[in-house]
Coordinates of C-alpha atoms and ligand atoms in Angstrom, one line a residue:
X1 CA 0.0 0.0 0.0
X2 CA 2.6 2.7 0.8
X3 CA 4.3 1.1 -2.1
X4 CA 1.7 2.8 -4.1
X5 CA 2.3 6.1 -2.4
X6 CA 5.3 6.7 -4.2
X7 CA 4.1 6.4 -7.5
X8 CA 1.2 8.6 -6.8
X9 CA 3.7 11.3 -5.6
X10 CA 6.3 10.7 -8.6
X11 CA 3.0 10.8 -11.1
X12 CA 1.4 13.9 -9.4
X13 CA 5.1 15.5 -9.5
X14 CA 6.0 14.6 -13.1
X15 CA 2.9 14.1 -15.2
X16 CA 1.5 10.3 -15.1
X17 CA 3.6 9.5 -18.0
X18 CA 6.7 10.3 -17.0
X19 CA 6.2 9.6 -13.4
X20 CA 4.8 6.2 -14.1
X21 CA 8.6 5.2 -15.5
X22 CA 10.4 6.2 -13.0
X23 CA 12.1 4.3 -10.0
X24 CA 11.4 4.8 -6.5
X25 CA 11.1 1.8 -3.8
X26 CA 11.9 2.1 0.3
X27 CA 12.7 -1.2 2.7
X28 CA 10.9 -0.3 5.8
X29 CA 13.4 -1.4 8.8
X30 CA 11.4 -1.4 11.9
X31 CA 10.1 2.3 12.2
X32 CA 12.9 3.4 9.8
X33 CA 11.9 4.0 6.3
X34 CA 15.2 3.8 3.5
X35 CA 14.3 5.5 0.4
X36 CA 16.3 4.9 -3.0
X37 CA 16.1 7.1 -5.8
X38 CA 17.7 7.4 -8.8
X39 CA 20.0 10.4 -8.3
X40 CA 18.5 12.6 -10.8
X41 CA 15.0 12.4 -8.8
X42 CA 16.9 12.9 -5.1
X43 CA 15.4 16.6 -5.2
X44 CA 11.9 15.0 -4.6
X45 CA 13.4 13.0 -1.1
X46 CA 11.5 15.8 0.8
X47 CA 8.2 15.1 -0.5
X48 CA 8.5 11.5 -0.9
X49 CA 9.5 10.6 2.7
X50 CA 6.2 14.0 3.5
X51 CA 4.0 11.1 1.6
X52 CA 5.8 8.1 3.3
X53 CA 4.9 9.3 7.3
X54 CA 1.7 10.6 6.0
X55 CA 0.4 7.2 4.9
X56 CA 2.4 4.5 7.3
X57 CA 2.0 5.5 10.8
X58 CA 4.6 2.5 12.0
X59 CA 7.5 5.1 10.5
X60 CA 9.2 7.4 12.4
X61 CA 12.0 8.4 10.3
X62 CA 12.9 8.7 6.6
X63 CA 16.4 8.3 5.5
X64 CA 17.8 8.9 1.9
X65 CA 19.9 5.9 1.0
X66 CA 22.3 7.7 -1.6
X67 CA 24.4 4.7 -4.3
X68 CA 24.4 0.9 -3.5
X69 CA 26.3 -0.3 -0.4
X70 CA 30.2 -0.4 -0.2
X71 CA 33.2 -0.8 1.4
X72 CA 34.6 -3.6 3.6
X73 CA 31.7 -4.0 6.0
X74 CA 28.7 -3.2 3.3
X75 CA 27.4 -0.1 4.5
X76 CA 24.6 2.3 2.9
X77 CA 25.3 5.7 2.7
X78 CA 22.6 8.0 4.5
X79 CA 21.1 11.1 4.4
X80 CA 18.3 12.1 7.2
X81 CA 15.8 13.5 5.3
X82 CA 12.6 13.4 7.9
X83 CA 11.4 12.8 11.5
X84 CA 13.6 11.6 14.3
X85 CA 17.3 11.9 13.5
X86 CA 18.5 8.4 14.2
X87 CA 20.0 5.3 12.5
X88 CA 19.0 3.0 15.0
X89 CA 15.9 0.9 15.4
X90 CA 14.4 -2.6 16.8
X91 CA 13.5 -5.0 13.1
X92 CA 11.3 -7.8 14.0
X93 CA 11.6 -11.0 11.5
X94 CA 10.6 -14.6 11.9
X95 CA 9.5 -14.2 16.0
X96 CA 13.3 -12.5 16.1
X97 CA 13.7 -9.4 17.4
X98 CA 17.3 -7.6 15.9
X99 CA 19.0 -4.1 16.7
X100 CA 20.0 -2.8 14.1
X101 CA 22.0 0.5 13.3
X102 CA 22.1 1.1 9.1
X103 CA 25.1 3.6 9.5
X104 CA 27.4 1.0 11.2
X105 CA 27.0 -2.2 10.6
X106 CA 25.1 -4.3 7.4
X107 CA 21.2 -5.2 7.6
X108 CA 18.4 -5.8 5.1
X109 CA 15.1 -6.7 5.4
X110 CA 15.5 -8.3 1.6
X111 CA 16.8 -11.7 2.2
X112 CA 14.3 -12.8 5.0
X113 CA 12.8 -15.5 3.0
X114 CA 16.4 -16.5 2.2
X115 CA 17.3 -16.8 6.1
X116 CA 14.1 -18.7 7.2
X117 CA 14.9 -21.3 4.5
X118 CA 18.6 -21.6 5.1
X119 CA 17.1 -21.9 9.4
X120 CA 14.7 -25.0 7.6
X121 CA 17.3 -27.2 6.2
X122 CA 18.9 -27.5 9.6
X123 CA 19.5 -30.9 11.3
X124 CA 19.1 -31.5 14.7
X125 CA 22.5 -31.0 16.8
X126 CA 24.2 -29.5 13.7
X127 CA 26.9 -26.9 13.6
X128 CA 26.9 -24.1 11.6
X129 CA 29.8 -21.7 10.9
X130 CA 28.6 -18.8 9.2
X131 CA 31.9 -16.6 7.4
X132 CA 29.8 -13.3 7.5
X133 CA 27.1 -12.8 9.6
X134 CA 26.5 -9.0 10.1
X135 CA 24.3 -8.3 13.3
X136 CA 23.6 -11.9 13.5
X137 CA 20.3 -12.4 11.8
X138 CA 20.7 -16.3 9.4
X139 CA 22.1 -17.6 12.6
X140 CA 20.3 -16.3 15.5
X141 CA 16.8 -17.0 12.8
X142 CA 18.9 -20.3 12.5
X143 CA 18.9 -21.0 16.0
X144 CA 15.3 -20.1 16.7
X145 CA 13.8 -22.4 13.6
X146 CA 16.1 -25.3 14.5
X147 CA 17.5 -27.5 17.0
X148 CA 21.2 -26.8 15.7
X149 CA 24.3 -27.0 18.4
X150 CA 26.2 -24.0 17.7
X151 CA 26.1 -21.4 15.5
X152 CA 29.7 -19.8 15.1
X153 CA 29.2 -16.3 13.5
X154 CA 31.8 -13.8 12.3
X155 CA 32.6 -10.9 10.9
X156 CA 34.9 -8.7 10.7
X157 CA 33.5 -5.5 11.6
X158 CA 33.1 -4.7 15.4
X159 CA 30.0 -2.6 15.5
X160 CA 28.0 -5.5 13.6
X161 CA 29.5 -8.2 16.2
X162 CA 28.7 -5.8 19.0
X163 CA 25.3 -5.4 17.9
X164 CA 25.0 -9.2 17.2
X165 CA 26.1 -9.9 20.7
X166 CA 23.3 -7.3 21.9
X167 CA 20.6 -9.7 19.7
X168 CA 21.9 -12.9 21.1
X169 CA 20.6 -11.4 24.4
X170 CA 17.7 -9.9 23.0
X171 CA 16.6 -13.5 21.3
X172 CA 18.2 -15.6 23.6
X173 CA 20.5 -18.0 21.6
X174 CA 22.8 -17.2 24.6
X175 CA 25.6 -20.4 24.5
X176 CA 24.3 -21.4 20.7
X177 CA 25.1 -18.2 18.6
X178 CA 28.4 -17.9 18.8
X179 CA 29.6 -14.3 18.0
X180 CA 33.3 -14.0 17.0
X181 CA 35.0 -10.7 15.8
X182 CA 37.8 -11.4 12.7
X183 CA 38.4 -11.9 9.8
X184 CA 36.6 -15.1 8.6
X185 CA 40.4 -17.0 7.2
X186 CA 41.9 -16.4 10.0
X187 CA 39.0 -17.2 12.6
X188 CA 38.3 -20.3 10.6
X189 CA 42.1 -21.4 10.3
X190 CA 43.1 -20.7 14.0
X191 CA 39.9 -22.4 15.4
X192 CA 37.2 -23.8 13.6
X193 CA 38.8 -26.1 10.9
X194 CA 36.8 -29.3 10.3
X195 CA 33.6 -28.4 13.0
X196 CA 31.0 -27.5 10.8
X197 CA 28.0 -29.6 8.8
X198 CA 27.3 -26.2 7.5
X199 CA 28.5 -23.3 6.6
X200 CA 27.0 -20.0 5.1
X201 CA 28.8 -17.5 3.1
X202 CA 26.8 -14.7 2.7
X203 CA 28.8 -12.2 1.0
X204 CA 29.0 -12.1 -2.9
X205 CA 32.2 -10.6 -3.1
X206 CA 34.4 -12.8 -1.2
X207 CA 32.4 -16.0 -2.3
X208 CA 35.0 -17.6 -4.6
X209 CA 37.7 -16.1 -2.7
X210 CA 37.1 -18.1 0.7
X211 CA 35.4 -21.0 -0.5
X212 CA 38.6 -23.0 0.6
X213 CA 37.7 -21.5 4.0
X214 CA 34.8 -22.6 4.0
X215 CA 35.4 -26.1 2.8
X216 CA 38.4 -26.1 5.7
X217 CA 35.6 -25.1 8.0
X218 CA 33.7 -28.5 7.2
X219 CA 34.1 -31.8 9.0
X220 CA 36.0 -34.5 7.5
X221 CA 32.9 -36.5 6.7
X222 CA 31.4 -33.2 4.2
X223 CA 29.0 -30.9 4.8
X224 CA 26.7 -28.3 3.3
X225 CA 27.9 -25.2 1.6
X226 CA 25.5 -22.6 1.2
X227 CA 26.7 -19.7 -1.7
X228 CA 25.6 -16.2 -2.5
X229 CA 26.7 -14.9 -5.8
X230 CA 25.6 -11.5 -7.9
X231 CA 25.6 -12.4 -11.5
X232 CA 24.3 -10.6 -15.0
X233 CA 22.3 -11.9 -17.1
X234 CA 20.9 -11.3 -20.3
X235 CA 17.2 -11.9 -21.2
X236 CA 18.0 -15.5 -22.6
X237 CA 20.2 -16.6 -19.9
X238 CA 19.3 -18.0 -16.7
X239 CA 21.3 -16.7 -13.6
X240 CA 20.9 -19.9 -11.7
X241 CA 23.2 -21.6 -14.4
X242 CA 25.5 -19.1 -14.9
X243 CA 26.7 -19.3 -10.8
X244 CA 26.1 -22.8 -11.1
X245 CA 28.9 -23.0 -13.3
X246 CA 30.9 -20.3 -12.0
X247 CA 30.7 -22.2 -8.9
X248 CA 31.5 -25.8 -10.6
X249 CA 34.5 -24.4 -11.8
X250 CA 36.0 -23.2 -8.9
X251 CA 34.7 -26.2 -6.6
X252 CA 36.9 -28.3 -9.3
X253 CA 39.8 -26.3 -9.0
X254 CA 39.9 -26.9 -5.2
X255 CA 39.9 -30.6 -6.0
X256 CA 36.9 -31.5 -4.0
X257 CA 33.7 -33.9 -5.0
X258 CA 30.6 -32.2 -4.3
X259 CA 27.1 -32.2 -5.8
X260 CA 24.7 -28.5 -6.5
X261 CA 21.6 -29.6 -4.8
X262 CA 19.3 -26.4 -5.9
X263 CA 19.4 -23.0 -6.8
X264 CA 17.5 -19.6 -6.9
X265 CA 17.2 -15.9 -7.5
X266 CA 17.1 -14.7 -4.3
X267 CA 16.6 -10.9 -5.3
X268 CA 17.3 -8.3 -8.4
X269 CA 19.5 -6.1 -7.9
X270 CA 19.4 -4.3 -10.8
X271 CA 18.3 -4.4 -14.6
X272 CA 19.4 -7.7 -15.5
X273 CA 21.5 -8.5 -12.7
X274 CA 20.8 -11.0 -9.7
X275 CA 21.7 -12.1 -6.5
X276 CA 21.6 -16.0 -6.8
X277 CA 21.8 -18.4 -3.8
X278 CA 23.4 -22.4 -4.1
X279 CA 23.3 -25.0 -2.1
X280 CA 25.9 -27.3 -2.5
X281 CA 26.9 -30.7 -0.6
X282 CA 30.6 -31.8 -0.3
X283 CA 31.1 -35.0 -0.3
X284 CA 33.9 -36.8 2.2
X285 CA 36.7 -37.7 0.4
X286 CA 36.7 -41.2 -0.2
X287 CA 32.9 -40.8 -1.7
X288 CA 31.9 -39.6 -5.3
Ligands
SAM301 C1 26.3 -8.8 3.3 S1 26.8 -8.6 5.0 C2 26.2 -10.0 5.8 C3 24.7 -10.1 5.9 C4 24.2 -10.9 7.1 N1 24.5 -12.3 6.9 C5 22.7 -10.7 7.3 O1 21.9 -11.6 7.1 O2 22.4 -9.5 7.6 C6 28.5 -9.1 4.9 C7 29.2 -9.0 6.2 O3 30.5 -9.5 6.0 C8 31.4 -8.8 6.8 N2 32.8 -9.0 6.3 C9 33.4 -8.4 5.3 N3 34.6 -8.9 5.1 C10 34.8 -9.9 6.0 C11 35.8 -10.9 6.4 N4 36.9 -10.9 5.7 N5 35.6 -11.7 7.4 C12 34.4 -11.7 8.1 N6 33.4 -10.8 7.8 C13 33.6 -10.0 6.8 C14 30.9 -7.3 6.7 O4 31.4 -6.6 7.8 C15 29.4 -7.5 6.7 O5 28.8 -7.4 7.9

């Protein structure tokens, strides 16, 4: 519904023809609303975020998200554009409850569906190592939705672990969401090498580059491996293949046996271009 606010606003501003092409979307993060806007239309923030506390009375603050996010630790840069001046808000997700704060540390609302699924696949008494977990939301989600052991999360910036150490309290996964500040090599090499039946590696960037981390991370007898990738793709090629065999080709190069067991879009991320999750299962090494 407040979806359709902004294209009212954008058609009203524009003309309806004009309006009715353009972009404009927000992710609503418990009372904080993020706007994007292409950066030609960022004049019109004002009176977009006006329409945006008019019509959803759950926010309390309207932030202009300015570019994609970047940098080591993934971060959106903000502009306050209405209400209370604050970064910082309460999400709620899957009967979780997660701090979050959008100028320090990595959070969106867009890959719930991805993080209650990963939370369904979980065995009883599994561990789970997961490379990059921000504030803490696949595994403390994991934890709730499962009957896993441990769930050893990283990452390396310390605002997300402090804040994921807040939402272990908050959730209470106290003692089975592990939260470990480093970088994910390192952590994995110095102590968790050969622990995990799973392990998630939710950051598109360093995929390929730590997959022998995360294979490391595995116990001897195999494991799941679950991948995020961003890929383009054209109007005749599907995404899911072309990770598929990105992924293939690296997994070959590391000399292991392992089997894709499914794929999917998980979000578009722009025209043509895709954020695609695999789930992979590495076999032990005597089997084929
Ligand atoms: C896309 S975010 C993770 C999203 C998170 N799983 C969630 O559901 O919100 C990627 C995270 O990886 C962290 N990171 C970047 N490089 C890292 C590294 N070398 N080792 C561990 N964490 C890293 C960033 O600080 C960031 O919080």
């Amino acid at each position: 519904m407040t979806k359709k606010i902004l294209r009212k606003v954008l058609e009203e501003v524009l003309g309806t023809e004009v309006g009715r092409h353009q972009y404009a979307s927000f992710d609503l993060i418990g009372d904080i609303a993020v706007l994007r806007l292409p950066g030609e239309l960022e004049y019109l923030g004002l009176l977009l975020g006006e329409a945006l506390l008019k019509a959803n009375r759950r926010i309390s603050t309207v932030l202009l998200q300015k570019g994609g996010v970047s940098g080591t630790f993934r971060l959106r840069n903000l502009q306050w554009i209405l209400g209370e001046k604050r970064t910082e808000t309460i999400h709620k997700e899957h009967g979780c409850l997660f701090k979050v704060d959008l100028a320090k540390a990595y959070f969106s609302p867009r890959l719930q569906h991805e993080r209650l699924r990963i939370a369904h696949l979980i065995k009883p008494l599994e561990n789970l190592v997961n490379l990059f977990s921000g504030v803490g939301c696949f595994s403390i989600i994991a934890a709730k939705h499962s009957l896993l052991r441990s769930a050893f999360s990283i990452d390396l910036n310390p605002d997300a672990v402090k804040l994921m150490e807040e939402n272990i309290r908050l959730n209470k996964v106290e003692g089975r969401v592990i939260p470990i500040l480093g970088d994910a090599k390192d952590v994995v090499e110095h102590s968790l090498v050969g622990i995990a039946d799973r392990v998630l590696m939710p950051l598109p960037e360093l995929v390929y580059e730590y997959l022998d981390t995360a294979i490391k991370a595995l116990k001897p007898s195999g494991g799941f491996l679950h991948l995020y990738d961003f890929v383009h793709a054209s109007r005749d090629e599907d995404p899911i293949k072309k990770v598929m065999e990105q992924a293939s080709s690296r997994l070959q190069s590391l000399k292991v046996k392992y089997r894709i067991l499914f794929g999917r879009i998980v979000r578009s991320v722009g025209p043509n271009w895709y954020q695609v999750a695999l789930d992979v299962r590495i076999m032990p090494l005597d089997e084929g």
